[in-house]
PDB file of C-alpha atoms in Angstrom:
ATOM      1  CA  MET E  67     -36.567  30.486 -26.492  1.00 55.00           C
ATOM      2  CA  SER E  68     -38.550  27.298 -27.152  1.00 58.00           C
ATOM      3  CA  PHE E  69     -38.385  25.097 -30.227  1.00 58.00           C
ATOM      4  CA  ALA E  70     -41.945  26.010 -31.214  1.00 61.00           C
ATOM      5  CA  SER E  71     -41.109  29.698 -31.404  1.00 65.00           C
ATOM      6  CA  LEU E  72     -38.229  29.186 -33.852  1.00 64.00           C
ATOM      7  CA  PRO E  73     -38.636  30.109 -37.530  1.00 72.00           C
ATOM      8  CA  ARG E  74     -39.578  27.316 -39.909  1.00 72.00           C
ATOM      9  CA  LYS E  75     -36.133  27.257 -41.552  1.00 72.00           C
ATOM     10  CA  ASN E  76     -34.383  26.821 -38.202  1.00 70.00           C
ATOM     11  CA  LYS E  77     -36.759  24.017 -37.263  1.00 68.00           C
ATOM     12  CA  VAL E  78     -35.959  22.145 -40.473  1.00 70.00           C
ATOM     13  CA  VAL E  79     -32.210  22.553 -39.940  1.00 71.00           C
ATOM     14  CA  LEU E  80     -32.318  21.377 -36.327  1.00 71.00           C
ATOM     15  CA  THR E  81     -34.570  18.443 -37.168  1.00 78.00           C
ATOM     16  CA  THR E  82     -32.331  17.337 -40.019  1.00 81.00           C
ATOM     17  CA  LEU E  83     -29.248  17.659 -37.844  1.00 79.00           C
ATOM     18  CA  GLY E  84     -30.855  15.570 -35.094  1.00 76.00           C
ATOM     19  CA  VAL E  85     -31.919  12.824 -37.516  1.00 75.00           C
ATOM     20  CA  VAL E  86     -28.472  12.649 -39.109  1.00 78.00           C
ATOM     21  CA  THR E  87     -26.733  12.566 -35.722  1.00 84.00           C
ATOM     22  CA  ALA E  88     -29.017   9.871 -34.332  1.00 77.00           C
ATOM     23  CA  GLY E  89     -28.725   7.822 -37.517  1.00 78.00           C
ATOM     24  CA  GLY E  90     -24.939   8.038 -37.516  1.00 79.00           C
ATOM     25  CA  ALA E  91     -24.721   7.065 -33.866  1.00 77.00           C
ATOM     26  CA  GLY E  92     -27.069   4.132 -34.425  1.00 76.00           C
ATOM     27  CA  LEU E  93     -25.112   2.930 -37.447  1.00 76.00           C
ATOM     28  CA  ALA E  94     -21.822   3.152 -35.551  1.00 75.00           C
ATOM     29  CA  LEU E  95     -23.300   1.188 -32.638  1.00 73.00           C
ATOM     30  CA  MET E  96     -24.662  -1.498 -34.971  1.00 72.00           C
ATOM     31  CA  LEU E  97     -21.309  -1.880 -36.728  1.00 65.00           C
ATOM     32  CA  HIS E  98     -19.496  -2.054 -33.390  1.00 62.00           C
ATOM     33  CA  ARG E  99     -21.810  -4.744 -32.086  1.00 55.00           C
ATOM     34  CA  SER E 100     -21.675  -6.698 -35.326  1.00 49.00           C
ATOM     35  CA  VAL E 101     -17.898  -6.870 -35.084  1.00 48.00           C
ATOM     36  CA  LYS E 102     -17.915  -7.841 -31.400  1.00 47.00           C
ATOM     37  CA  ALA E 103     -20.625 -10.452 -31.898  1.00 40.00           C
ATOM     38  CA  SER E 104     -18.576 -12.500 -34.357  1.00 44.00           C
ATOM     39  CA  ASP E 105     -19.233 -16.222 -34.052  1.00 51.00           C
ATOM     40  CA  LEU E 106     -15.614 -16.965 -34.976  1.00 55.00           C
ATOM     41  CA  GLU E 107     -14.117 -15.500 -31.829  1.00 67.00           C
ATOM     42  CA  LEU E 108     -14.718 -15.965 -28.114  1.00 83.00           C
ATOM     43  CA  HIS E 109     -14.278 -12.689 -26.274  1.00 89.00           C
ATOM     44  CA  PRO E 110     -12.078 -12.853 -23.171  1.00 93.00           C
ATOM     45  CA  PRO E 111     -13.499 -12.308 -19.681  1.00 93.00           C
ATOM     46  CA  GLN E 112     -12.376  -9.420 -17.535  1.00 94.00           C
ATOM     47  CA  TYR E 113      -9.810 -10.460 -14.967  1.00 95.00           C
ATOM     48  CA  PRO E 114      -9.169  -8.634 -11.659  1.00 95.00           C
ATOM     49  CA  TRP E 115      -5.706  -7.284 -12.461  1.00 96.00           C
ATOM     50  CA  SER E 116      -3.936  -5.735  -9.488  1.00 94.00           C
ATOM     51  CA  HIS E 117      -3.030  -2.669 -11.590  1.00 95.00           C
ATOM     52  CA  ALA E 118      -6.523  -2.105 -12.998  1.00 92.00           C
ATOM     53  CA  GLY E 119      -7.683   0.309 -10.287  1.00 91.00           C
ATOM     54  CA  PRO E 120      -7.504   4.066 -10.819  1.00 89.00           C
ATOM     55  CA  LEU E 121      -4.811   4.378  -8.119  1.00 87.00           C
ATOM     56  CA  SER E 122      -3.219   0.920  -8.419  1.00 93.00           C
ATOM     57  CA  SER E 123       0.367   0.504  -9.581  1.00 94.00           C
ATOM     58  CA  LEU E 124       1.985  -2.331 -11.477  1.00 96.00           C
ATOM     59  CA  ASP E 125       3.360  -5.309  -9.580  1.00 96.00           C
ATOM     60  CA  HIS E 126       7.104  -4.872 -10.194  1.00 96.00           C
ATOM     61  CA  ALA E 127       7.955  -8.334  -8.869  1.00 97.00           C
ATOM     62  CA  SER E 128       5.554  -9.695 -11.476  1.00 97.00           C
ATOM     63  CA  ILE E 129       7.225  -7.527 -14.147  1.00 97.00           C
ATOM     64  CA  ARG E 130      10.571  -9.106 -13.233  1.00 97.00           C
ATOM     65  CA  ARG E 131       9.124 -12.609 -13.497  1.00 97.00           C
ATOM     66  CA  GLY E 132       7.368 -11.632 -16.726  1.00 97.00           C
ATOM     67  CA  TYR E 133      10.659 -10.568 -18.263  1.00 97.00           C
ATOM     68  CA  GLN E 134      12.076 -13.955 -17.316  1.00 97.00           C
ATOM     69  CA  VAL E 135       9.150 -15.625 -19.112  1.00 97.00           C
ATOM     70  CA  TYR E 136       9.691 -13.491 -22.192  1.00 97.00           C
ATOM     71  CA  LYS E 137      13.433 -14.156 -22.224  1.00 96.00           C
ATOM     72  CA  GLN E 138      13.163 -17.923 -21.760  1.00 96.00           C
ATOM     73  CA  VAL E 139       9.965 -18.635 -23.686  1.00 96.00           C
ATOM     74  CA  CYS E 140       8.671 -15.838 -25.902  1.00 96.00           C
ATOM     75  CA  SER E 141      11.903 -14.373 -27.255  1.00 96.00           C
ATOM     76  CA  ALA E 142      12.524 -17.473 -29.371  1.00 94.00           C
ATOM     77  CA  CYS E 143       9.871 -16.252 -31.827  1.00 95.00           C
ATOM     78  CA  HIS E 144       8.681 -12.766 -30.789  1.00 96.00           C
ATOM     79  CA  SER E 145      10.671  -9.550 -30.837  1.00 96.00           C
ATOM     80  CA  MET E 146      10.363  -6.434 -28.700  1.00 96.00           C
ATOM     81  CA  GLU E 147      12.220  -3.999 -30.924  1.00 94.00           C
ATOM     82  CA  TYR E 148      11.043  -0.862 -29.090  1.00 95.00           C
ATOM     83  CA  LEU E 149      12.396  -1.914 -25.691  1.00 96.00           C
ATOM     84  CA  ALA E 150      16.012  -1.379 -24.639  1.00 96.00           C
ATOM     85  CA  PHE E 151      17.854  -2.988 -21.740  1.00 97.00           C
ATOM     86  CA  ARG E 152      18.134   0.387 -19.992  1.00 96.00           C
ATOM     87  CA  ASN E 153      14.336   0.474 -19.673  1.00 96.00           C
ATOM     88  CA  LEU E 154      14.531  -2.348 -17.123  1.00 97.00           C
ATOM     89  CA  VAL E 155      16.749  -0.375 -14.740  1.00 96.00           C
ATOM     90  CA  GLY E 156      14.834   0.708 -11.645  1.00 94.00           C
ATOM     91  CA  VAL E 157      11.697  -1.119 -12.764  1.00 95.00           C
ATOM     92  CA  SER E 158      12.445  -4.819 -12.455  1.00 95.00           C
ATOM     93  CA  HIS E 159      16.233  -5.024 -12.116  1.00 96.00           C
ATOM     94  CA  THR E 160      19.157  -3.054 -10.742  1.00 96.00           C
ATOM     95  CA  GLU E 161      21.654  -1.428 -13.090  1.00 96.00           C
ATOM     96  CA  ASP E 162      24.292  -4.093 -12.412  1.00 96.00           C
ATOM     97  CA  GLU E 163      21.793  -6.866 -13.108  1.00 97.00           C
ATOM     98  CA  VAL E 164      20.740  -5.315 -16.403  1.00 97.00           C
ATOM     99  CA  LYS E 165      24.380  -4.827 -17.454  1.00 96.00           C
ATOM    100  CA  ALA E 166      24.994  -8.511 -16.822  1.00 96.00           C
ATOM    101  CA  ILE E 167      21.892  -9.444 -18.841  1.00 96.00           C
ATOM    102  CA  ALA E 168      22.924  -7.215 -21.740  1.00 96.00           C
ATOM    103  CA  GLU E 169      26.446  -8.608 -21.827  1.00 95.00           C
ATOM    104  CA  GLU E 170      25.049 -12.090 -22.455  1.00 94.00           C
ATOM    105  CA  ILE E 171      24.219 -11.179 -26.063  1.00 93.00           C
ATOM    106  CA  GLU E 172      26.587 -10.506 -28.951  1.00 92.00           C
ATOM    107  CA  VAL E 173      25.851  -7.334 -30.918  1.00 90.00           C
ATOM    108  CA  VAL E 174      27.157  -6.708 -34.436  1.00 88.00           C
ATOM    109  CA  ASP E 175      28.647  -3.209 -34.464  1.00 87.00           C
ATOM    110  CA  GLY E 176      30.921  -1.129 -36.618  1.00 83.00           C
ATOM    111  CA  PRO E 177      32.528  -0.410 -38.886  1.00 85.00           C
ATOM    112  CA  ASP E 178      35.843  -0.120 -37.066  1.00 82.00           C
ATOM    113  CA  ASP E 179      38.909   1.835 -38.179  1.00 82.00           C
ATOM    114  CA  ASN E 180      39.546  -0.780 -40.875  1.00 84.00           C
ATOM    115  CA  GLY E 181      35.986  -0.537 -42.195  1.00 85.00           C
ATOM    116  CA  GLU E 182      34.982  -3.960 -40.902  1.00 87.00           C
ATOM    117  CA  MET E 183      32.067  -4.982 -38.733  1.00 88.00           C
ATOM    118  CA  PHE E 184      32.752  -6.605 -35.387  1.00 89.00           C
ATOM    119  CA  THR E 185      30.857  -8.175 -32.500  1.00 90.00           C
ATOM    120  CA  ARG E 186      30.828  -6.892 -28.951  1.00 91.00           C
ATOM    121  CA  PRO E 187      28.952  -7.641 -25.715  1.00 94.00           C
ATOM    122  CA  GLY E 188      25.638  -5.877 -25.332  1.00 94.00           C
ATOM    123  CA  LYS E 189      25.273  -2.579 -23.460  1.00 95.00           C
ATOM    124  CA  LEU E 190      22.441  -0.863 -21.601  1.00 96.00           C
ATOM    125  CA  SER E 191      21.683   1.264 -24.656  1.00 94.00           C
ATOM    126  CA  ASP E 192      21.150  -1.774 -26.919  1.00 95.00           C
ATOM    127  CA  TYR E 193      17.633  -2.890 -27.766  1.00 96.00           C
ATOM    128  CA  PHE E 194      16.354  -6.404 -27.182  1.00 96.00           C
ATOM    129  CA  PRO E 195      17.745  -8.743 -29.860  1.00 94.00           C
ATOM    130  CA  LYS E 196      15.446  -9.953 -32.605  1.00 94.00           C
ATOM    131  CA  PRO E 197      14.930 -13.711 -33.014  1.00 95.00           C
ATOM    132  CA  TYR E 198      15.021 -13.460 -36.825  1.00 95.00           C
ATOM    133  CA  PRO E 199      17.063 -11.226 -39.125  1.00 92.00           C
ATOM    134  CA  ASN E 200      14.042 -10.189 -41.227  1.00 94.00           C
ATOM    135  CA  PRO E 201      10.274 -10.848 -41.583  1.00 93.00           C
ATOM    136  CA  GLU E 202      10.826 -13.325 -44.427  1.00 95.00           C
ATOM    137  CA  ALA E 203      12.999 -15.515 -42.224  1.00 95.00           C
ATOM    138  CA  ALA E 204      10.384 -15.298 -39.462  1.00 94.00           C
ATOM    139  CA  ARG E 205       7.645 -16.452 -41.837  1.00 93.00           C
ATOM    140  CA  ALA E 206       9.777 -19.285 -43.174  1.00 92.00           C
ATOM    141  CA  ALA E 207      10.403 -20.582 -39.657  1.00 91.00           C
ATOM    142  CA  ASN E 208       6.728 -20.417 -38.639  1.00 89.00           C
ATOM    143  CA  ASN E 209       4.866 -22.010 -41.570  1.00 84.00           C
ATOM    144  CA  GLY E 210       4.192 -18.655 -43.211  1.00 87.00           C
ATOM    145  CA  ALA E 211       2.888 -16.924 -40.080  1.00 88.00           C
ATOM    146  CA  LEU E 212       4.671 -13.771 -38.888  1.00 92.00           C
ATOM    147  CA  PRO E 213       5.027 -13.659 -35.079  1.00 95.00           C
ATOM    148  CA  PRO E 214       3.965 -10.159 -34.014  1.00 95.00           C
ATOM    149  CA  ASP E 215       6.240  -7.806 -32.133  1.00 96.00           C
ATOM    150  CA  LEU E 216       5.208  -7.727 -28.461  1.00 97.00           C
ATOM    151  CA  SER E 217       6.259  -4.173 -27.578  1.00 96.00           C
ATOM    152  CA  TYR E 218       2.695  -2.792 -27.764  1.00 96.00           C
ATOM    153  CA  ILE E 219       0.702  -5.989 -28.170  1.00 96.00           C
ATOM    154  CA  VAL E 220      -1.646  -5.343 -25.226  1.00 96.00           C
ATOM    155  CA  ASN E 221      -2.622  -1.987 -26.749  1.00 95.00           C
ATOM    156  CA  ALA E 222      -2.913  -3.421 -30.248  1.00 94.00           C
ATOM    157  CA  ARG E 223      -5.426  -6.129 -29.323  1.00 93.00           C
ATOM    158  CA  HIS E 224      -9.010  -5.635 -28.236  1.00 91.00           C
ATOM    159  CA  GLY E 225      -9.197  -6.682 -24.600  1.00 92.00           C
ATOM    160  CA  GLY E 226      -5.575  -5.859 -23.755  1.00 94.00           C
ATOM    161  CA  GLU E 227      -3.999  -8.156 -21.205  1.00 95.00           C
ATOM    162  CA  ASP E 228      -7.320  -9.992 -20.785  1.00 96.00           C
ATOM    163  CA  TYR E 229      -7.040 -11.129 -24.404  1.00 96.00           C
ATOM    164  CA  VAL E 230      -3.377 -12.120 -24.109  1.00 97.00           C
ATOM    165  CA  PHE E 231      -3.997 -14.058 -20.880  1.00 97.00           C
ATOM    166  CA  SER E 232      -6.998 -15.859 -22.381  1.00 96.00           C
ATOM    167  CA  LEU E 233      -5.082 -16.663 -25.551  1.00 96.00           C
ATOM    168  CA  LEU E 234      -2.125 -18.127 -23.651  1.00 97.00           C
ATOM    169  CA  THR E 235      -4.307 -20.306 -21.431  1.00 96.00           C
ATOM    170  CA  GLY E 236      -7.127 -21.019 -23.896  1.00 95.00           C
ATOM    171  CA  TYR E 237      -5.672 -23.853 -25.999  1.00 95.00           C
ATOM    172  CA  CYS E 238      -7.957 -26.857 -26.078  1.00 94.00           C
ATOM    173  CA  GLU E 239      -9.226 -29.639 -28.287  1.00 93.00           C
ATOM    174  CA  PRO E 240     -11.561 -28.494 -31.084  1.00 92.00           C
ATOM    175  CA  PRO E 241     -15.233 -29.258 -30.534  1.00 90.00           C
ATOM    176  CA  ALA E 242     -17.045 -31.914 -32.523  1.00 89.00           C
ATOM    177  CA  GLY E 243     -17.490 -30.938 -36.147  1.00 87.00           C
ATOM    178  CA  VAL E 244     -14.578 -28.494 -36.198  1.00 88.00           C
ATOM    179  CA  ALA E 245     -11.516 -29.570 -38.145  1.00 90.00           C
ATOM    180  CA  VAL E 246      -8.148 -27.848 -37.758  1.00 91.00           C
ATOM    181  CA  ARG E 247      -5.612 -28.520 -40.485  1.00 89.00           C
ATOM    182  CA  GLU E 248      -2.180 -29.863 -39.719  1.00 88.00           C
ATOM    183  CA  GLY E 249       0.243 -27.326 -38.296  1.00 86.00           C
ATOM    184  CA  LEU E 250      -2.476 -25.233 -36.626  1.00 92.00           C
ATOM    185  CA  TYR E 251      -3.888 -25.345 -33.101  1.00 94.00           C
ATOM    186  CA  TYR E 252      -7.391 -24.673 -31.838  1.00 95.00           C
ATOM    187  CA  ASN E 253      -7.840 -21.600 -29.653  1.00 95.00           C
ATOM    188  CA  PRO E 254     -11.345 -20.115 -29.271  1.00 94.00           C
ATOM    189  CA  TYR E 255      -9.972 -16.660 -28.382  1.00 94.00           C
ATOM    190  CA  PHE E 256      -7.988 -16.286 -31.606  1.00 93.00           C
ATOM    191  CA  PRO E 257      -9.843 -14.798 -34.616  1.00 90.00           C
ATOM    192  CA  GLY E 258     -10.728 -17.753 -36.804  1.00 88.00           C
ATOM    193  CA  GLN E 259     -10.011 -20.129 -33.895  1.00 91.00           C
ATOM    194  CA  ALA E 260      -7.012 -21.706 -35.693  1.00 92.00           C
ATOM    195  CA  ILE E 261      -3.627 -20.347 -34.632  1.00 93.00           C
ATOM    196  CA  GLY E 262      -0.177 -21.246 -35.916  1.00 91.00           C
ATOM    197  CA  MET E 263       1.565 -20.769 -32.554  1.00 93.00           C
ATOM    198  CA  ALA E 264       1.885 -23.942 -30.518  1.00 92.00           C
ATOM    199  CA  PRO E 265       0.843 -23.753 -26.842  1.00 95.00           C
ATOM    200  CA  PRO E 266       3.704 -21.661 -25.474  1.00 95.00           C
ATOM    201  CA  ILE E 267       3.305 -22.210 -21.725  1.00 95.00           C
ATOM    202  CA  TYR E 268       2.380 -24.998 -19.378  1.00 93.00           C
ATOM    203  CA  ASN E 269       2.878 -25.851 -15.718  1.00 94.00           C
ATOM    204  CA  GLU E 270       6.511 -25.686 -14.579  1.00 93.00           C
ATOM    205  CA  ILE E 271       7.780 -24.554 -17.996  1.00 94.00           C
ATOM    206  CA  LEU E 272      10.498 -22.640 -16.154  1.00 95.00           C
ATOM    207  CA  GLU E 273      11.797 -22.075 -12.648  1.00 95.00           C
ATOM    208  CA  TYR E 274      11.397 -18.574 -11.260  1.00 96.00           C
ATOM    209  CA  ASP E 275      14.425 -16.992  -9.633  1.00 93.00           C
ATOM    210  CA  ASP E 276      12.360 -15.914  -6.615  1.00 93.00           C
ATOM    211  CA  GLY E 277      10.888 -19.373  -6.041  1.00 94.00           C
ATOM    212  CA  THR E 278       7.303 -18.542  -7.131  1.00 96.00           C
ATOM    213  CA  PRO E 279       5.469 -21.686  -8.330  1.00 96.00           C
ATOM    214  CA  ALA E 280       5.422 -21.494 -12.132  1.00 96.00           C
ATOM    215  CA  THR E 281       1.881 -22.641 -12.790  1.00 97.00           C
ATOM    216  CA  MET E 282       0.347 -21.905 -16.190  1.00 96.00           C
ATOM    217  CA  SER E 283      -1.889 -19.151 -14.832  1.00 96.00           C
ATOM    218  CA  GLN E 284       1.000 -17.594 -12.866  1.00 97.00           C
ATOM    219  CA  VAL E 285       3.268 -17.585 -15.922  1.00 97.00           C
ATOM    220  CA  ALA E 286       0.540 -16.059 -18.092  1.00 97.00           C
ATOM    221  CA  LYS E 287      -0.254 -13.432 -15.452  1.00 97.00           C
ATOM    222  CA  ASP E 288       3.393 -12.422 -15.088  1.00 98.00           C
ATOM    223  CA  VAL E 289       4.103 -12.098 -18.791  1.00 97.00           C
ATOM    224  CA  CYS E 290       0.873 -10.103 -19.277  1.00 97.00           C
ATOM    225  CA  THR E 291       1.931  -7.708 -16.517  1.00 97.00           C
ATOM    226  CA  PHE E 292       5.338  -7.357 -18.182  1.00 98.00           C
ATOM    227  CA  LEU E 293       3.705  -6.650 -21.540  1.00 97.00           C
ATOM    228  CA  ARG E 294       1.408  -4.035 -19.957  1.00 97.00           C
ATOM    229  CA  TRP E 295       4.458  -2.253 -18.568  1.00 97.00           C
ATOM    230  CA  ALA E 296       6.272  -2.538 -21.909  1.00 97.00           C
ATOM    231  CA  ALA E 297       3.334  -0.955 -23.743  1.00 96.00           C
ATOM    232  CA  GLU E 298       2.795   1.718 -21.080  1.00 95.00           C
ATOM    233  CA  PRO E 299       5.999   2.352 -19.086  1.00 95.00           C
ATOM    234  CA  GLU E 300       4.526   5.613 -17.759  1.00 94.00           C
ATOM    235  CA  HIS E 301       1.628   3.683 -16.138  1.00 94.00           C
ATOM    236  CA  ASP E 302       2.636   4.298 -12.521  1.00 93.00           C
ATOM    237  CA  GLN E 303       3.802   7.862 -13.126  1.00 93.00           C
ATOM    238  CA  ARG E 304       0.546   8.759 -14.868  1.00 93.00           C
ATOM    239  CA  LYS E 305      -1.525   7.544 -11.933  1.00 93.00           C
ATOM    240  CA  ARG E 306       0.815   9.240  -9.460  1.00 93.00           C
ATOM    241  CA  MET E 307       0.411  12.554 -11.273  1.00 94.00           C
ATOM    242  CA  GLY E 308      -3.352  12.050 -11.362  1.00 92.00           C
ATOM    243  CA  LEU E 309      -3.407  11.509  -7.600  1.00 92.00           C
ATOM    244  CA  LYS E 310      -1.360  14.683  -7.073  1.00 93.00           C
ATOM    245  CA  LEU E 311      -3.774  16.580  -9.305  1.00 93.00           C
ATOM    246  CA  LEU E 312      -6.781  15.342  -7.319  1.00 92.00           C
ATOM    247  CA  MET E 313      -5.132  16.266  -4.029  1.00 94.00           C
ATOM    248  CA  GLY E 314      -4.229  19.719  -5.329  1.00 95.00           C
ATOM    249  CA  SER E 315      -7.731  20.232  -6.675  1.00 94.00           C
ATOM    250  CA  ALA E 316      -9.224  19.255  -3.318  1.00 94.00           C
ATOM    251  CA  ILE E 317      -7.354  22.209  -1.810  1.00 94.00           C
ATOM    252  CA  LEU E 318      -7.591  24.679  -4.674  1.00 94.00           C
ATOM    253  CA  VAL E 319     -11.259  24.293  -5.628  1.00 93.00           C
ATOM    254  CA  PRO E 320     -12.690  25.141  -2.166  1.00 92.00           C
ATOM    255  CA  LEU E 321     -10.298  28.096  -1.955  1.00 91.00           C
ATOM    256  CA  LEU E 322     -11.411  29.423  -5.332  1.00 90.00           C
ATOM    257  CA  TYR E 323     -15.047  28.896  -4.374  1.00 89.00           C
ATOM    258  CA  TYR E 324     -14.530  30.852  -1.159  1.00 88.00           C
ATOM    259  CA  MET E 325     -12.771  33.645  -3.046  1.00 87.00           C
ATOM    260  CA  LYS E 326     -15.576  33.787  -5.563  1.00 85.00           C
ATOM    261  CA  ARG E 327     -18.198  34.011  -2.826  1.00 84.00           C
ATOM    262  CA  HIS E 328     -16.161  36.652  -1.001  1.00 83.00           C
ATOM    263  CA  ARG E 329     -15.470  38.809  -4.057  1.00 81.00           C
ATOM    264  CA  TRP E 330     -18.900  38.601  -5.615  1.00 80.00           C
ATOM    265  CA  SER E 331     -21.024  38.706  -2.468  1.00 79.00           C
ATOM    266  CA  VAL E 332     -21.160  42.500  -2.548  1.00 77.00           C
ATOM    267  CA  LEU E 333     -22.210  42.645  -6.196  1.00 75.00           C
ATOM    268  CA  LYS E 334     -24.685  39.778  -5.969  1.00 75.00           C
ATOM    269  CA  SER E 335     -26.374  41.198  -2.860  1.00 77.00           C
ATOM    270  CA  ARG E 336     -26.513  44.774  -4.173  1.00 75.00           C
ATOM    271  CA  LYS E 337     -29.892  46.145  -5.003  1.00 75.00           C
ATOM    272  CA  ILE E 338     -30.161  48.436  -7.999  1.00 74.00           C
ATOM    273  CA  ALA E 339     -33.044  50.872  -7.967  1.00 76.00           C
ATOM    274  CA  TYR E 340     -33.948  52.976 -10.982  1.00 78.00           C
ATOM    275  CA  ARG E 341     -35.427  56.366 -10.214  1.00 80.00           C
ATOM    276  CA  PRO E 342     -37.649  57.857 -12.828  1.00 79.00           C
ATOM    277  CA  PRO E 343     -36.520  61.271 -14.041  1.00 78.00           C
ATOM    278  CA  LYS E 344     -38.315  64.212 -12.526  1.00 71.00           C
TER     279      LYS E 344
END
C-alpha cells in the first residue's frame, strides 16, 4: 500500500509524526553539538590505546604500574572507595603480594569484646583507604575543591581515558590575555580551563618496580589503563565472551540456514494447482 492511497486522516497522522520526530532529532543534535563546541574546553584527541580494539585485552603489566602510580601519587588526594585489595589478585598482583600491600595500612575495626574500637593490619577484603575522613576535610585541604573519587572516573567523563590522559599531560602556561587567579592552574582540557589540582605527574616522578622509564606520558598511560580496569573490571571477560559468541554463531548460523533450506525446500518448491469444480 502506497502513501498516496492512504486515507486523509492517516496521512495527517503520519506527516505529523514524521515532522515531530525529525524536529526532535534535529533539536537533540543541535544541543549535543552546542555542548561539545564550547569555547571554554579543548576536547581531547583520540589515542591508540592497546585495549581499544574489539578483541584487544588490557595490558596487565600497565595495570600493575598504574596501581603503583595511584598508590604513590594519586592516593594522597583521590579515593577509590569501590575498589578492594582482593580485586587486584590475579589481575596485577599475586595473592601474597596483595596481602603484603594490604597489611601496610592500619584499619580501624571493632568494637571488641570490651566495646572499644581497635586498629589492625589491612586484609584482602578491605577497601582502599580514603585520604580524608570526610568530604569537608577534603575541601578544606584543597582550597574548597573536592577531589573526585577515581573508581569510575573514566566512565564519568566525556572522552574516557583520552580525557584523563590529556588532562594529566595538558598543563601549560595560560595564553596571552588569560588570567588565572592564585591557587589555580591553567589546563585547556578542564572545563573552564582553571583547575585547582597542581600538575600531578612529571618525568621520573617515581621509579617503576619493573624498570620501565617513568616518563610523563608513560606514567599517564599506565594510570589511565589502571583506571579503565577499575571502572570496567569485566573488560577482558566481556570481549572473551563476545569472541566465543561470534565463533559459536559462525558454526550455528550456517547449520540453521542449511536446516531451513532442507526442511522448507519441499514446501517452497511445491506447486499448488486449483481445479475448478465440475
